[in-house]
XYZ file of C-alpha atoms in Angstrom:
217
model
C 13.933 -0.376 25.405
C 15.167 -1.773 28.860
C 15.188 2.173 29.836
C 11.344 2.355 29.626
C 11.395 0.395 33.021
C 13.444 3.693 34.580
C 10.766 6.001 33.913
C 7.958 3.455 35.143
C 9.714 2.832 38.034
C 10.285 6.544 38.635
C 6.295 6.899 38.481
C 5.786 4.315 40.818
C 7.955 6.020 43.457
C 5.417 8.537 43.563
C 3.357 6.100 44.882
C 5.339 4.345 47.337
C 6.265 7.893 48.521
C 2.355 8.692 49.051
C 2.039 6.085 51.147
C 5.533 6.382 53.084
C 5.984 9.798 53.471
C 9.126 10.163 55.605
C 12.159 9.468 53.501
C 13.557 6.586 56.234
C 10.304 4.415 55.279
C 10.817 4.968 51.533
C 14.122 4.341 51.143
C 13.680 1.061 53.351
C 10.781 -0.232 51.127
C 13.198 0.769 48.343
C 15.710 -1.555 49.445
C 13.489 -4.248 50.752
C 12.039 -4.283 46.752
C 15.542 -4.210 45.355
C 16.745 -7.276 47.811
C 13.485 -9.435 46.903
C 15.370 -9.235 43.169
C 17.678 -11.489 44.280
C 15.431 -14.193 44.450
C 15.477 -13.801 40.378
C 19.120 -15.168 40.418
C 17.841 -18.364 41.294
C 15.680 -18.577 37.835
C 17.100 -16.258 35.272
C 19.544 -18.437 32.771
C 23.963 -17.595 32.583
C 24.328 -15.474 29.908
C 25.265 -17.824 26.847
C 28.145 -14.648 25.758
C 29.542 -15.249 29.160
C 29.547 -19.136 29.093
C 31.613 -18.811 25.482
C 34.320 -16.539 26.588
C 34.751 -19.132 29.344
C 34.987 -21.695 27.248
C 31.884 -23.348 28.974
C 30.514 -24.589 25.266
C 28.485 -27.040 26.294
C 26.535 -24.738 29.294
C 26.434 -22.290 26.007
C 24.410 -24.660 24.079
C 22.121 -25.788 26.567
C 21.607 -22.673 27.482
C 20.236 -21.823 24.190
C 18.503 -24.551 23.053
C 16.042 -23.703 26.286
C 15.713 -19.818 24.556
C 15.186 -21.546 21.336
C 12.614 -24.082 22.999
C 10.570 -21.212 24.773
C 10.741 -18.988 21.226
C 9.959 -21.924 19.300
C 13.108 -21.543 17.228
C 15.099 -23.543 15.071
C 18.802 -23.877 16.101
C 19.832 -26.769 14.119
C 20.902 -30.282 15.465
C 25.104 -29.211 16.018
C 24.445 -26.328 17.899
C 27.057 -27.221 20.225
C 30.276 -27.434 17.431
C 28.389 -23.854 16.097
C 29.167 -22.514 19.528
C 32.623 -23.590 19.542
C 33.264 -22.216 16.221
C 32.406 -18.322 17.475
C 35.974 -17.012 17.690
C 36.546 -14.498 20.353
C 38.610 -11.127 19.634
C 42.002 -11.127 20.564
C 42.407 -8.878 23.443
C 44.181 -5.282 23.039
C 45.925 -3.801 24.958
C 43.469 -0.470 25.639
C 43.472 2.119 27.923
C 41.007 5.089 28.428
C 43.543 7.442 27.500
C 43.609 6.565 23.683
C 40.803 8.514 23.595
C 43.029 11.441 24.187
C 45.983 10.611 22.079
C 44.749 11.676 18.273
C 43.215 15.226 17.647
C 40.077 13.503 16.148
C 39.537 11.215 19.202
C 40.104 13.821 21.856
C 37.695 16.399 19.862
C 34.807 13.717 20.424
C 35.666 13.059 23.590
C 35.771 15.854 25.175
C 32.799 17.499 23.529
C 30.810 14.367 24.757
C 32.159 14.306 28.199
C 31.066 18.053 28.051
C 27.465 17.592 27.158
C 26.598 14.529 29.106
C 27.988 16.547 32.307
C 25.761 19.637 31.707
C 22.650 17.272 30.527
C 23.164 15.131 33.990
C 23.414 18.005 36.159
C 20.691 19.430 34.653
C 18.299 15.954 34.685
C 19.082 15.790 38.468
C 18.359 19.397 39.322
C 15.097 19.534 37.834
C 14.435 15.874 39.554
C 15.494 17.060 43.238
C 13.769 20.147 43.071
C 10.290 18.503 41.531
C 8.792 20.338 45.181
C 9.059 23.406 44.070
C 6.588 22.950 41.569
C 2.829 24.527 41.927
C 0.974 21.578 43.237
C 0.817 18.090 44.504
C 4.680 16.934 44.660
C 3.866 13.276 44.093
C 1.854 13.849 40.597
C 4.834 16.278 39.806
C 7.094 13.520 40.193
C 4.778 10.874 38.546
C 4.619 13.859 35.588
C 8.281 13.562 34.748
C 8.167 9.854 34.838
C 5.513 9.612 32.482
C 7.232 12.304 29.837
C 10.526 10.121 30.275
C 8.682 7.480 29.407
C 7.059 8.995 26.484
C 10.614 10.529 25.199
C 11.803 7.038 24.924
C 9.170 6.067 22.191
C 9.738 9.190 20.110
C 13.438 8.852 20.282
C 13.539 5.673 18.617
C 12.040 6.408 15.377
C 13.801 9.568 15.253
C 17.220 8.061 15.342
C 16.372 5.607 12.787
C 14.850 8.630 10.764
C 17.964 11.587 11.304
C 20.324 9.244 12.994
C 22.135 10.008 16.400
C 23.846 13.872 16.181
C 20.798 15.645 14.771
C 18.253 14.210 17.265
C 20.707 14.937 20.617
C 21.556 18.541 19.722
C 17.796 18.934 18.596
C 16.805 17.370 22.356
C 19.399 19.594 24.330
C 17.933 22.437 22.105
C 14.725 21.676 23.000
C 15.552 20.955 26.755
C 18.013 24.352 26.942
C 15.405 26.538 25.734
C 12.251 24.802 28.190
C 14.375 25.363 31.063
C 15.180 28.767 30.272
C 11.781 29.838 29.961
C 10.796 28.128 33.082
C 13.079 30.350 34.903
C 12.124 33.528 33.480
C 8.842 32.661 33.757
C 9.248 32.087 37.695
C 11.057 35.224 38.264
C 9.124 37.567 36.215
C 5.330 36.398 36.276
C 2.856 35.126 39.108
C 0.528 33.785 36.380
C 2.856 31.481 34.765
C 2.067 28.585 36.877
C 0.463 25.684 33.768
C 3.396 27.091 31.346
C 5.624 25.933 33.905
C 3.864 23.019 34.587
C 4.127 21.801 31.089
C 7.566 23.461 30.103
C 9.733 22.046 32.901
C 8.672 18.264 32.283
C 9.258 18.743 29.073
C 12.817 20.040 29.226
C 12.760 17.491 32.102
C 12.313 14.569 29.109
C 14.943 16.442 26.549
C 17.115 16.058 28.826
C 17.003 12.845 29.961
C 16.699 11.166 26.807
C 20.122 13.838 25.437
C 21.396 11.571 28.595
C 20.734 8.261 27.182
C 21.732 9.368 23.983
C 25.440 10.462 25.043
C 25.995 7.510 26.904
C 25.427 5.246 23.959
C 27.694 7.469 21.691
């Protein structure tokens, strides 16, 4: 759900952009909003995952009993021996290549590596060129934010539903077949304009949330 915050943000930029124009001002206020974040490392609490595989038990535990105080929770008088009980998995030696070394392993692979290269290049191509849309470039861009944001709530409950393969091939089905029309459409029709306008977002969203499917395969 973390995601949603992407598209939001993505919307917003149309409106930072309205009001900064020239791309030097906008990517300052950019930066000046991403450096104010660090302020939240003063306030926001270690990571009690962190604190265990360091051996930090105690840190762990306190850490937790303040997330179990603000959620009104019940984590038991010994949290601190529970903490020390979580046994940590032996390390492996790993390397990226494994992936490659078994017939099964590399089929996967490769097919994913595939599809999340031609679903990125085609989420940042239809993001870069949002001018070339008929209309106001800043609700354009606002557009695609807000159908990002919607793909993320129908995704959900469609994975729980179909599960992971059927919905991404359905969603770079989907996206494949928007785009395509979207360019026929431009070359071969001067009255195509709102099919465009409500294609292109939409293979916009397909493919973005194909992305964020293939990276959490």
């Amino acid at each position: 759900m973390k995601s949603i915050y992407f598209g939001l943000g993505y919307m917003g930029s149309s409106i930072i952009a309205y009001f900064i124009p020239h791309w030097q001002g906008h990517a300052l206020a950019i930066g000046i909003m991403a450096a104010l974040q660090l302020i939240l490392t003063f306030f926001l609490p270690e990571s009690p995952s962190f604190l265990v595989a360091k051996k930090r038990y105690k840190e762990a535990s306190q850490v937790l009993e303040k997330i179990a105080e603000k959620t009104t929770s019940d984590v038991g008088a010994d949290l601190e021996e529970q903490v020390r009980e979580i046994k940590q998995p032996q390390k492996a030696d790993r390397s990226p290549l494994d992936l490659l070394k078994t017939p099964a392993t590399r089929k996967v692979s490769l097919n994913v590596a595939f599809a999340y290269c031609v679903t990125v290049t085609v989420y940042y191509a239809l993001s870069f060129n949002v001018s070339s849309l008929a209309g106001s470039t800043y609700v354009n861009n606002a557009v695609n934010g807000a159908v990002e944001t919607v793909a993320y709530f129908i995704c959900i409950p469609l994975i729980d539903k179909f599960g992971r393969r059927p919905v991404t091939v359905i969603f770079m089905y989907i996206g494949s077949i928007a785009v395509l029309i979207v360019m026929i459409l431009n070359e071969t029709t001067d009255s195509g304009g709102i099919w465009v306008f409500f294609l292109r977002p939409g293979g916009y969203g397909c493919q973005k949330q194909t992305t964020l499917l293939l990276r959490r395969q």
